[in-house]
Amino acid sequence: MLLAACLIWLAGCGALSTREPQRAEPRAAPVEPVKSEADQRLTEEVNWLLDEAATAFREDRLTTPLNDNAYYKYLRVLSLDPGNQEAEQGITEIVEKYLEWAMDRVGDRDYRAATDFLNKARSIDPEHPNIAAVEQLIKNRRDATLEKHNLAEELIQARSDALAAELRALGRRAALRGATVVITARSDAEGRWIYQQMNSDAPSRVRARMEFGETPSVRMLY
C-alpha cells in the first residue's frame, strides 16, 4: 500500500518536472500613424523653406531682396506650421544679427547706419530685450567727445621717452574718463608698445582696441 502511494507520488513529481513554463505572448509593436499625402507634402515644404531660410541667413539676405530673404521664408514656415520653433528661433537670430551690425557701426562712428540696423531689428521684434540697450549706446556715442592724437613716426621708431610720457598721460585720462581707446599702428609690435605705455601708469585698465593704418594715432571716445 505504501509502495503504491510512493509510486503515485513520484509519478506526479515527474509530471510536474516535465511541464513547460507558459510563455508570455509578444507585444505588438506600436503602429505609427500613417501620414496623409497632404501632410507629407506640408512637411516637405516646411523643411525646404527652413533650409532656404538658413542659406539666406548665412548669405546675409536677412530681409532683402523681396521674397528671397530669411525673414520672408521663416514667416512662410509659420503660416504653414504655426509655432514652429526653428522658424521662431531663426527670426530671433535675424534680430540679433541686425543689433550686432548696429554695434559694429557704432564702433566705426557711422551712427546713421547703426540707427538703420537698429530700426530694422525693431521692425521685426520691437519687444526684443536688447533693443533699448543698443539704442542708448548709439545715443551715448553720438553725443560723446572724440579726441584724436597723431603720433610722430620717428618718435615711435625711437621709442622716445617724451612720447612715452605723453602716452602715459593719455592713458591716465582715458582710464579716469572711462574712455574707449582706438590705437592705429603700422604693425602689431608698434601697437603693443603704444598700448603698454598708455596702460603702464593708468589707475585702471585702459579699454582699447587696435587697428592697422599708415598714420599712427590714438583716438579717445568718452
PDB file of C-alpha atoms in Angstrom:
ATOM      1  CA  MET A   1       0.000   0.000   0.000  1.00  0.00           C
ATOM      2  CA  LEU A   2       2.817   2.354   0.991  1.00  0.00           C
ATOM      3  CA  LEU A   3       4.810   1.379  -2.096  1.00  0.00           C
ATOM      4  CA  ALA A   4       1.860   2.130  -4.346  1.00  0.00           C
ATOM      5  CA  ALA A   5       1.394   5.549  -2.751  1.00  0.00           C
ATOM      6  CA  CYS A   6       5.092   6.355  -3.260  1.00  0.00           C
ATOM      7  CA  LEU A   7       4.922   5.381  -6.911  1.00  0.00           C
ATOM      8  CA  ILE A   8       1.891   7.600  -7.412  1.00  0.00           C
ATOM      9  CA  TRP A   9       3.707  10.498  -5.675  1.00  0.00           C
ATOM     10  CA  LEU A  10       6.861  10.028  -7.831  1.00  0.00           C
ATOM     11  CA  ALA A  11       4.773   9.895 -10.982  1.00  0.00           C
ATOM     12  CA  GLY A  12       3.194  13.216 -10.021  1.00  0.00           C
ATOM     13  CA  CYS A  13       6.612  14.759  -9.415  1.00  0.00           C
ATOM     14  CA  GLY A  14       7.795  13.609 -12.773  1.00  0.00           C
ATOM     15  CA  ALA A  15       4.816  15.119 -14.422  1.00  0.00           C
ATOM     16  CA  LEU A  16       5.456  18.408 -12.661  1.00  0.00           C
ATOM     17  CA  SER A  17       9.142  18.473 -13.605  1.00  0.00           C
ATOM     18  CA  THR A  18       8.454  17.962 -17.286  1.00  0.00           C
ATOM     19  CA  ARG A  19       5.742  20.623 -17.613  1.00  0.00           C
ATOM     20  CA  GLU A  20       6.900  23.508 -19.863  1.00  0.00           C
ATOM     21  CA  PRO A  21       6.577  27.046 -18.444  1.00  0.00           C
ATOM     22  CA  GLN A  22       3.985  29.249 -20.065  1.00  0.00           C
ATOM     23  CA  ARG A  23       5.465  31.821 -22.445  1.00  0.00           C
ATOM     24  CA  ALA A  24       4.304  35.423 -22.469  1.00  0.00           C
ATOM     25  CA  GLU A  25       2.705  36.477 -25.691  1.00  0.00           C
ATOM     26  CA  PRO A  26       4.899  39.012 -27.575  1.00  0.00           C
ATOM     27  CA  ARG A  27       3.619  42.555 -27.503  1.00  0.00           C
ATOM     28  CA  ALA A  28       2.598  44.032 -30.780  1.00  0.00           C
ATOM     29  CA  ALA A  29       4.808  46.913 -31.955  1.00  0.00           C
ATOM     30  CA  PRO A  30       3.088  50.291 -31.796  1.00  0.00           C
ATOM     31  CA  VAL A  31       1.664  51.255 -35.111  1.00  0.00           C
ATOM     32  CA  GLU A  32       2.916  54.601 -36.375  1.00  0.00           C
ATOM     33  CA  PRO A  33       0.142  56.783 -37.691  1.00  0.00           C
ATOM     34  CA  VAL A  34       0.304  56.943 -41.441  1.00  0.00           C
ATOM     35  CA  LYS A  35       0.628  60.489 -42.725  1.00  0.00           C
ATOM     36  CA  SER A  36      -1.702  61.527 -45.422  1.00  0.00           C
ATOM     37  CA  GLU A  37      -0.292  62.659 -48.731  1.00  0.00           C
ATOM     38  CA  ALA A  38      -1.207  66.247 -47.880  1.00  0.00           C
ATOM     39  CA  ASP A  39       0.656  66.056 -44.539  1.00  0.00           C
ATOM     40  CA  GLN A  40       3.729  64.665 -46.266  1.00  0.00           C
ATOM     41  CA  ARG A  41       3.705  67.478 -48.802  1.00  0.00           C
ATOM     42  CA  LEU A  42       3.362  70.024 -45.975  1.00  0.00           C
ATOM     43  CA  THR A  43       6.326  68.552 -44.095  1.00  0.00           C
ATOM     44  CA  GLU A  44       8.463  68.588 -47.225  1.00  0.00           C
ATOM     45  CA  GLU A  45       7.596  72.212 -47.969  1.00  0.00           C
ATOM     46  CA  VAL A  46       8.339  73.318 -44.392  1.00  0.00           C
ATOM     47  CA  ASN A  47      11.722  71.559 -44.410  1.00  0.00           C
ATOM     48  CA  TRP A  48      12.583  73.066 -47.786  1.00  0.00           C
ATOM     49  CA  LEU A  49      11.682  76.569 -46.566  1.00  0.00           C
ATOM     50  CA  LEU A  50      13.760  76.115 -43.410  1.00  0.00           C
ATOM     51  CA  ASP A  51      16.778  75.091 -45.491  1.00  0.00           C
ATOM     52  CA  GLU A  52      16.269  78.048 -47.820  1.00  0.00           C
ATOM     53  CA  ALA A  53      15.948  80.432 -44.856  1.00  0.00           C
ATOM     54  CA  ALA A  54      19.151  79.120 -43.275  1.00  0.00           C
ATOM     55  CA  THR A  55      21.026  79.626 -46.549  1.00  0.00           C
ATOM     56  CA  ALA A  56      19.690  83.170 -46.890  1.00  0.00           C
ATOM     57  CA  PHE A  57      20.753  83.938 -43.316  1.00  0.00           C
ATOM     58  CA  ARG A  58      24.301  82.686 -43.930  1.00  0.00           C
ATOM     59  CA  GLU A  59      24.483  84.893 -47.024  1.00  0.00           C
ATOM     60  CA  ASP A  60      23.249  87.951 -45.043  1.00  0.00           C
ATOM     61  CA  ARG A  61      19.999  88.115 -47.000  1.00  0.00           C
ATOM     62  CA  LEU A  62      18.085  88.873 -43.834  1.00  0.00           C
ATOM     63  CA  THR A  63      15.148  90.966 -45.106  1.00  0.00           C
ATOM     64  CA  THR A  64      16.172  91.678 -48.694  1.00  0.00           C
ATOM     65  CA  PRO A  65      15.741  91.057 -51.587  1.00  0.00           C
ATOM     66  CA  LEU A  66      11.970  90.929 -51.655  1.00  0.00           C
ATOM     67  CA  ASN A  67      10.573  87.384 -51.312  1.00  0.00           C
ATOM     68  CA  ASP A  68      14.064  85.869 -51.268  1.00  0.00           C
ATOM     69  CA  ASN A  69      15.282  86.537 -47.750  1.00  0.00           C
ATOM     70  CA  ALA A  70      15.469  84.644 -44.479  1.00  0.00           C
ATOM     71  CA  TYR A  71      12.733  86.600 -42.708  1.00  0.00           C
ATOM     72  CA  TYR A  72      10.211  86.072 -45.512  1.00  0.00           C
ATOM     73  CA  LYS A  73      10.863  82.335 -45.627  1.00  0.00           C
ATOM     74  CA  TYR A  74      10.578  81.948 -41.855  1.00  0.00           C
ATOM     75  CA  LEU A  75       7.234  83.772 -41.984  1.00  0.00           C
ATOM     76  CA  ARG A  76       6.060  81.349 -44.661  1.00  0.00           C
ATOM     77  CA  VAL A  77       7.018  78.444 -42.418  1.00  0.00           C
ATOM     78  CA  LEU A  78       4.961  79.915 -39.570  1.00  0.00           C
ATOM     79  CA  SER A  79       1.989  80.392 -41.865  1.00  0.00           C
ATOM     80  CA  LEU A  80       2.126  76.676 -42.699  1.00  0.00           C
ATOM     81  CA  ASP A  81       3.195  75.427 -39.267  1.00  0.00           C
ATOM     82  CA  PRO A  82       2.266  77.943 -36.526  1.00  0.00           C
ATOM     83  CA  GLY A  83       4.599  77.748 -33.543  1.00  0.00           C
ATOM     84  CA  ASN A  84       7.445  76.098 -35.477  1.00  0.00           C
ATOM     85  CA  GLN A  85      10.362  76.510 -33.056  1.00  0.00           C
ATOM     86  CA  GLU A  86      13.078  76.507 -35.718  1.00  0.00           C
ATOM     87  CA  ALA A  87      11.396  79.358 -37.581  1.00  0.00           C
ATOM     88  CA  GLU A  88      10.840  81.367 -34.395  1.00  0.00           C
ATOM     89  CA  GLN A  89      14.483  80.885 -33.389  1.00  0.00           C
ATOM     90  CA  GLY A  90      15.579  81.925 -36.873  1.00  0.00           C
ATOM     91  CA  ILE A  91      13.653  85.199 -36.616  1.00  0.00           C
ATOM     92  CA  THR A  92      15.272  85.893 -33.237  1.00  0.00           C
ATOM     93  CA  GLU A  93      18.701  85.340 -34.796  1.00  0.00           C
ATOM     94  CA  ILE A  94      17.867  87.831 -37.558  1.00  0.00           C
ATOM     95  CA  VAL A  95      17.058  90.491 -34.944  1.00  0.00           C
ATOM     96  CA  GLU A  96      20.270  89.759 -33.063  1.00  0.00           C
ATOM     97  CA  LYS A  97      22.313  89.935 -36.257  1.00  0.00           C
ATOM     98  CA  TYR A  98      20.924  93.400 -37.021  1.00  0.00           C
ATOM     99  CA  LEU A  99      21.755  94.533 -33.476  1.00  0.00           C
ATOM    100  CA  GLU A 100      25.273  93.149 -33.853  1.00  0.00           C
ATOM    101  CA  TRP A 101      25.710  95.104 -37.097  1.00  0.00           C
ATOM    102  CA  ALA A 102      24.369  98.230 -35.369  1.00  0.00           C
ATOM    103  CA  MET A 103      27.010  97.943 -32.642  1.00  0.00           C
ATOM    104  CA  ASP A 104      29.735  97.388 -35.217  1.00  0.00           C
ATOM    105  CA  ARG A 105      28.724 100.639 -36.962  1.00  0.00           C
ATOM    106  CA  VAL A 106      28.806 102.448 -33.620  1.00  0.00           C
ATOM    107  CA  GLY A 107      32.448 101.382 -33.313  1.00  0.00           C
ATOM    108  CA  ASP A 108      33.070 102.968 -36.711  1.00  0.00           C
ATOM    109  CA  ARG A 109      31.152 106.130 -35.671  1.00  0.00           C
ATOM    110  CA  ASP A 110      28.708 105.517 -38.525  1.00  0.00           C
ATOM    111  CA  TYR A 111      25.634 106.363 -36.492  1.00  0.00           C
ATOM    112  CA  ARG A 112      23.301 106.651 -39.465  1.00  0.00           C
ATOM    113  CA  ALA A 113      23.959 103.039 -40.484  1.00  0.00           C
ATOM    114  CA  ALA A 114      23.793 101.937 -36.838  1.00  0.00           C
ATOM    115  CA  THR A 115      20.357 103.529 -36.458  1.00  0.00           C
ATOM    116  CA  ASP A 116      19.184 101.945 -39.707  1.00  0.00           C
ATOM    117  CA  PHE A 117      20.140  98.458 -38.500  1.00  0.00           C
ATOM    118  CA  LEU A 118      18.532  99.164 -35.125  1.00  0.00           C
ATOM    119  CA  ASN A 119      15.282 100.164 -36.815  1.00  0.00           C
ATOM    120  CA  LYS A 120      15.292  97.006 -38.928  1.00  0.00           C
ATOM    121  CA  ALA A 121      15.662  94.922 -35.784  1.00  0.00           C
ATOM    122  CA  ARG A 122      12.857  96.856 -34.102  1.00  0.00           C
ATOM    123  CA  SER A 123      10.532  96.382 -37.091  1.00  0.00           C
ATOM    124  CA  ILE A 124      10.853  92.613 -36.697  1.00  0.00           C
ATOM    125  CA  ASP A 125      10.629  92.378 -32.908  1.00  0.00           C
ATOM    126  CA  PRO A 126      10.017  95.660 -31.057  1.00  0.00           C
ATOM    127  CA  GLU A 127       9.947  93.765 -27.745  1.00  0.00           C
ATOM    128  CA  HIS A 128      13.426  92.257 -28.064  1.00  0.00           C
ATOM    129  CA  PRO A 129      15.235  92.888 -24.737  1.00  0.00           C
ATOM    130  CA  ASN A 130      18.396  94.318 -26.351  1.00  0.00           C
ATOM    131  CA  ILE A 131      16.680  96.984 -28.470  1.00  0.00           C
ATOM    132  CA  ALA A 132      16.712  99.636 -25.731  1.00  0.00           C
ATOM    133  CA  ALA A 133      20.347  98.958 -24.786  1.00  0.00           C
ATOM    134  CA  VAL A 134      21.623  99.339 -28.347  1.00  0.00           C
ATOM    135  CA  GLU A 135      19.508 102.473 -28.844  1.00  0.00           C
ATOM    136  CA  GLN A 136      21.073 104.012 -25.711  1.00  0.00           C
ATOM    137  CA  LEU A 137      24.552 103.024 -26.884  1.00  0.00           C
ATOM    138  CA  ILE A 138      24.027 104.830 -30.200  1.00  0.00           C
ATOM    139  CA  LYS A 139      22.788 107.944 -28.402  1.00  0.00           C
ATOM    140  CA  ASN A 140      25.663 107.960 -25.916  1.00  0.00           C
ATOM    141  CA  ARG A 141      28.304 107.521 -28.585  1.00  0.00           C
ATOM    142  CA  ARG A 142      26.750 110.116 -30.892  1.00  0.00           C
ATOM    143  CA  ASP A 143      26.845 112.671 -28.052  1.00  0.00           C
ATOM    144  CA  ALA A 144      30.335 111.671 -26.902  1.00  0.00           C
ATOM    145  CA  THR A 145      33.562 113.657 -27.223  1.00  0.00           C
ATOM    146  CA  LEU A 146      36.241 112.413 -29.577  1.00  0.00           C
ATOM    147  CA  GLU A 147      39.916 113.217 -29.092  1.00  0.00           C
ATOM    148  CA  LYS A 148      42.445 112.289 -31.722  1.00  0.00           C
ATOM    149  CA  HIS A 149      46.206 112.434 -31.186  1.00  0.00           C
ATOM    150  CA  ASN A 150      48.509 111.790 -34.116  1.00  0.00           C
ATOM    151  CA  LEU A 151      51.841 110.259 -33.134  1.00  0.00           C
ATOM    152  CA  ALA A 152      55.133 111.193 -34.779  1.00  0.00           C
ATOM    153  CA  GLU A 153      56.507 108.171 -36.599  1.00  0.00           C
ATOM    154  CA  GLU A 154      60.155 108.989 -35.807  1.00  0.00           C
ATOM    155  CA  LEU A 155      59.374 109.226 -32.066  1.00  0.00           C
ATOM    156  CA  ILE A 156      57.653 105.841 -32.138  1.00  0.00           C
ATOM    157  CA  GLN A 157      60.551 104.372 -34.052  1.00  0.00           C
ATOM    158  CA  ALA A 158      62.984 105.697 -31.447  1.00  0.00           C
ATOM    159  CA  ARG A 159      60.724 104.667 -28.542  1.00  0.00           C
ATOM    160  CA  SER A 160      61.066 108.244 -27.347  1.00  0.00           C
ATOM    161  CA  ASP A 161      60.860 108.945 -23.612  1.00  0.00           C
ATOM    162  CA  ALA A 162      58.936 112.130 -24.338  1.00  0.00           C
ATOM    163  CA  LEU A 163      56.350 110.230 -26.399  1.00  0.00           C
ATOM    164  CA  ALA A 164      56.125 107.533 -23.729  1.00  0.00           C
ATOM    165  CA  ALA A 165      55.344 110.219 -21.141  1.00  0.00           C
ATOM    166  CA  GLU A 166      52.671 111.697 -23.419  1.00  0.00           C
ATOM    167  CA  LEU A 167      51.092 108.269 -23.885  1.00  0.00           C
ATOM    168  CA  ARG A 168      51.091 107.620 -20.137  1.00  0.00           C
ATOM    169  CA  ALA A 169      49.243 110.916 -19.614  1.00  0.00           C
ATOM    170  CA  LEU A 170      46.708 109.930 -22.279  1.00  0.00           C
ATOM    171  CA  GLY A 171      46.260 106.568 -20.607  1.00  0.00           C
ATOM    172  CA  ARG A 172      45.562 108.152 -17.216  1.00  0.00           C
ATOM    173  CA  ARG A 173      42.964 110.475 -18.741  1.00  0.00           C
ATOM    174  CA  ALA A 174      41.339 107.648 -20.677  1.00  0.00           C
ATOM    175  CA  ALA A 175      41.023 105.495 -17.554  1.00  0.00           C
ATOM    176  CA  LEU A 176      39.630 108.302 -15.400  1.00  0.00           C
ATOM    177  CA  ARG A 177      37.005 109.222 -18.006  1.00  0.00           C
ATOM    178  CA  GLY A 178      36.113 105.642 -18.874  1.00  0.00           C
ATOM    179  CA  ALA A 179      37.063 106.342 -22.475  1.00  0.00           C
ATOM    180  CA  THR A 180      37.147 103.829 -25.266  1.00  0.00           C
ATOM    181  CA  VAL A 181      40.526 103.978 -26.991  1.00  0.00           C
ATOM    182  CA  VAL A 182      41.364 103.094 -30.574  1.00  0.00           C
ATOM    183  CA  ILE A 183      45.059 102.742 -31.365  1.00  0.00           C
ATOM    184  CA  THR A 184      46.085 102.973 -35.006  1.00  0.00           C
ATOM    185  CA  ALA A 185      49.511 101.456 -35.655  1.00  0.00           C
ATOM    186  CA  ARG A 186      51.579 100.278 -38.596  1.00  0.00           C
ATOM    187  CA  SER A 187      52.442  96.925 -37.024  1.00  0.00           C
ATOM    188  CA  ASP A 188      51.414  94.706 -34.149  1.00  0.00           C
ATOM    189  CA  ALA A 189      54.643  95.423 -32.265  1.00  0.00           C
ATOM    190  CA  GLU A 190      54.140  99.179 -32.639  1.00  0.00           C
ATOM    191  CA  GLY A 191      50.548  98.969 -31.440  1.00  0.00           C
ATOM    192  CA  ARG A 192      51.507  96.861 -28.426  1.00  0.00           C
ATOM    193  CA  TRP A 193      54.220  99.369 -27.428  1.00  0.00           C
ATOM    194  CA  ILE A 194      51.745 102.275 -27.617  1.00  0.00           C
ATOM    195  CA  TYR A 195      49.224 100.396 -25.503  1.00  0.00           C
ATOM    196  CA  GLN A 196      51.821  99.349 -22.933  1.00  0.00           C
ATOM    197  CA  GLN A 197      52.817 102.982 -22.403  1.00  0.00           C
ATOM    198  CA  MET A 198      49.199 104.099 -22.034  1.00  0.00           C
ATOM    199  CA  ASN A 199      48.351 101.317 -19.612  1.00  0.00           C
ATOM    200  CA  SER A 200      51.547 101.443 -17.516  1.00  0.00           C
ATOM    201  CA  ASP A 201      50.551 104.376 -15.291  1.00  0.00           C
ATOM    202  CA  ALA A 202      46.742 104.311 -15.547  1.00  0.00           C
ATOM    203  CA  PRO A 203      44.678 103.962 -12.333  1.00  0.00           C
ATOM    204  CA  SER A 204      42.639 101.198 -14.030  1.00  0.00           C
ATOM    205  CA  ARG A 205      42.985  99.107 -17.150  1.00  0.00           C
ATOM    206  CA  VAL A 206      42.625 101.124 -20.344  1.00  0.00           C
ATOM    207  CA  ARG A 207      39.944  99.746 -22.664  1.00  0.00           C
ATOM    208  CA  ALA A 208      41.483  99.790 -26.115  1.00  0.00           C
ATOM    209  CA  ARG A 209      41.326  98.095 -29.471  1.00  0.00           C
ATOM    210  CA  MET A 210      43.924  98.214 -32.197  1.00  0.00           C
ATOM    211  CA  GLU A 211      43.635  98.743 -35.926  1.00  0.00           C
ATOM    212  CA  PHE A 212      46.275  98.999 -38.621  1.00  0.00           C
ATOM    213  CA  GLY A 213      46.879 102.122 -40.655  1.00  0.00           C
ATOM    214  CA  GLU A 214      49.634 104.234 -42.204  1.00  0.00           C
ATOM    215  CA  THR A 215      49.374 107.105 -39.696  1.00  0.00           C
ATOM    216  CA  PRO A 216      49.890 106.107 -36.034  1.00  0.00           C
ATOM    217  CA  SER A 217      47.374 107.739 -33.712  1.00  0.00           C
ATOM    218  CA  VAL A 218      45.338 107.395 -30.547  1.00  0.00           C
ATOM    219  CA  ARG A 219      41.611 108.176 -30.534  1.00  0.00           C
ATOM    220  CA  MET A 220      39.689 108.506 -27.289  1.00  0.00           C
ATOM    221  CA  LEU A 221      35.928 108.479 -27.087  1.00  0.00           C
ATOM    222  CA  TYR A 222      34.230 109.487 -23.845  1.00  0.00           C
TER     223      TYR A 222
END
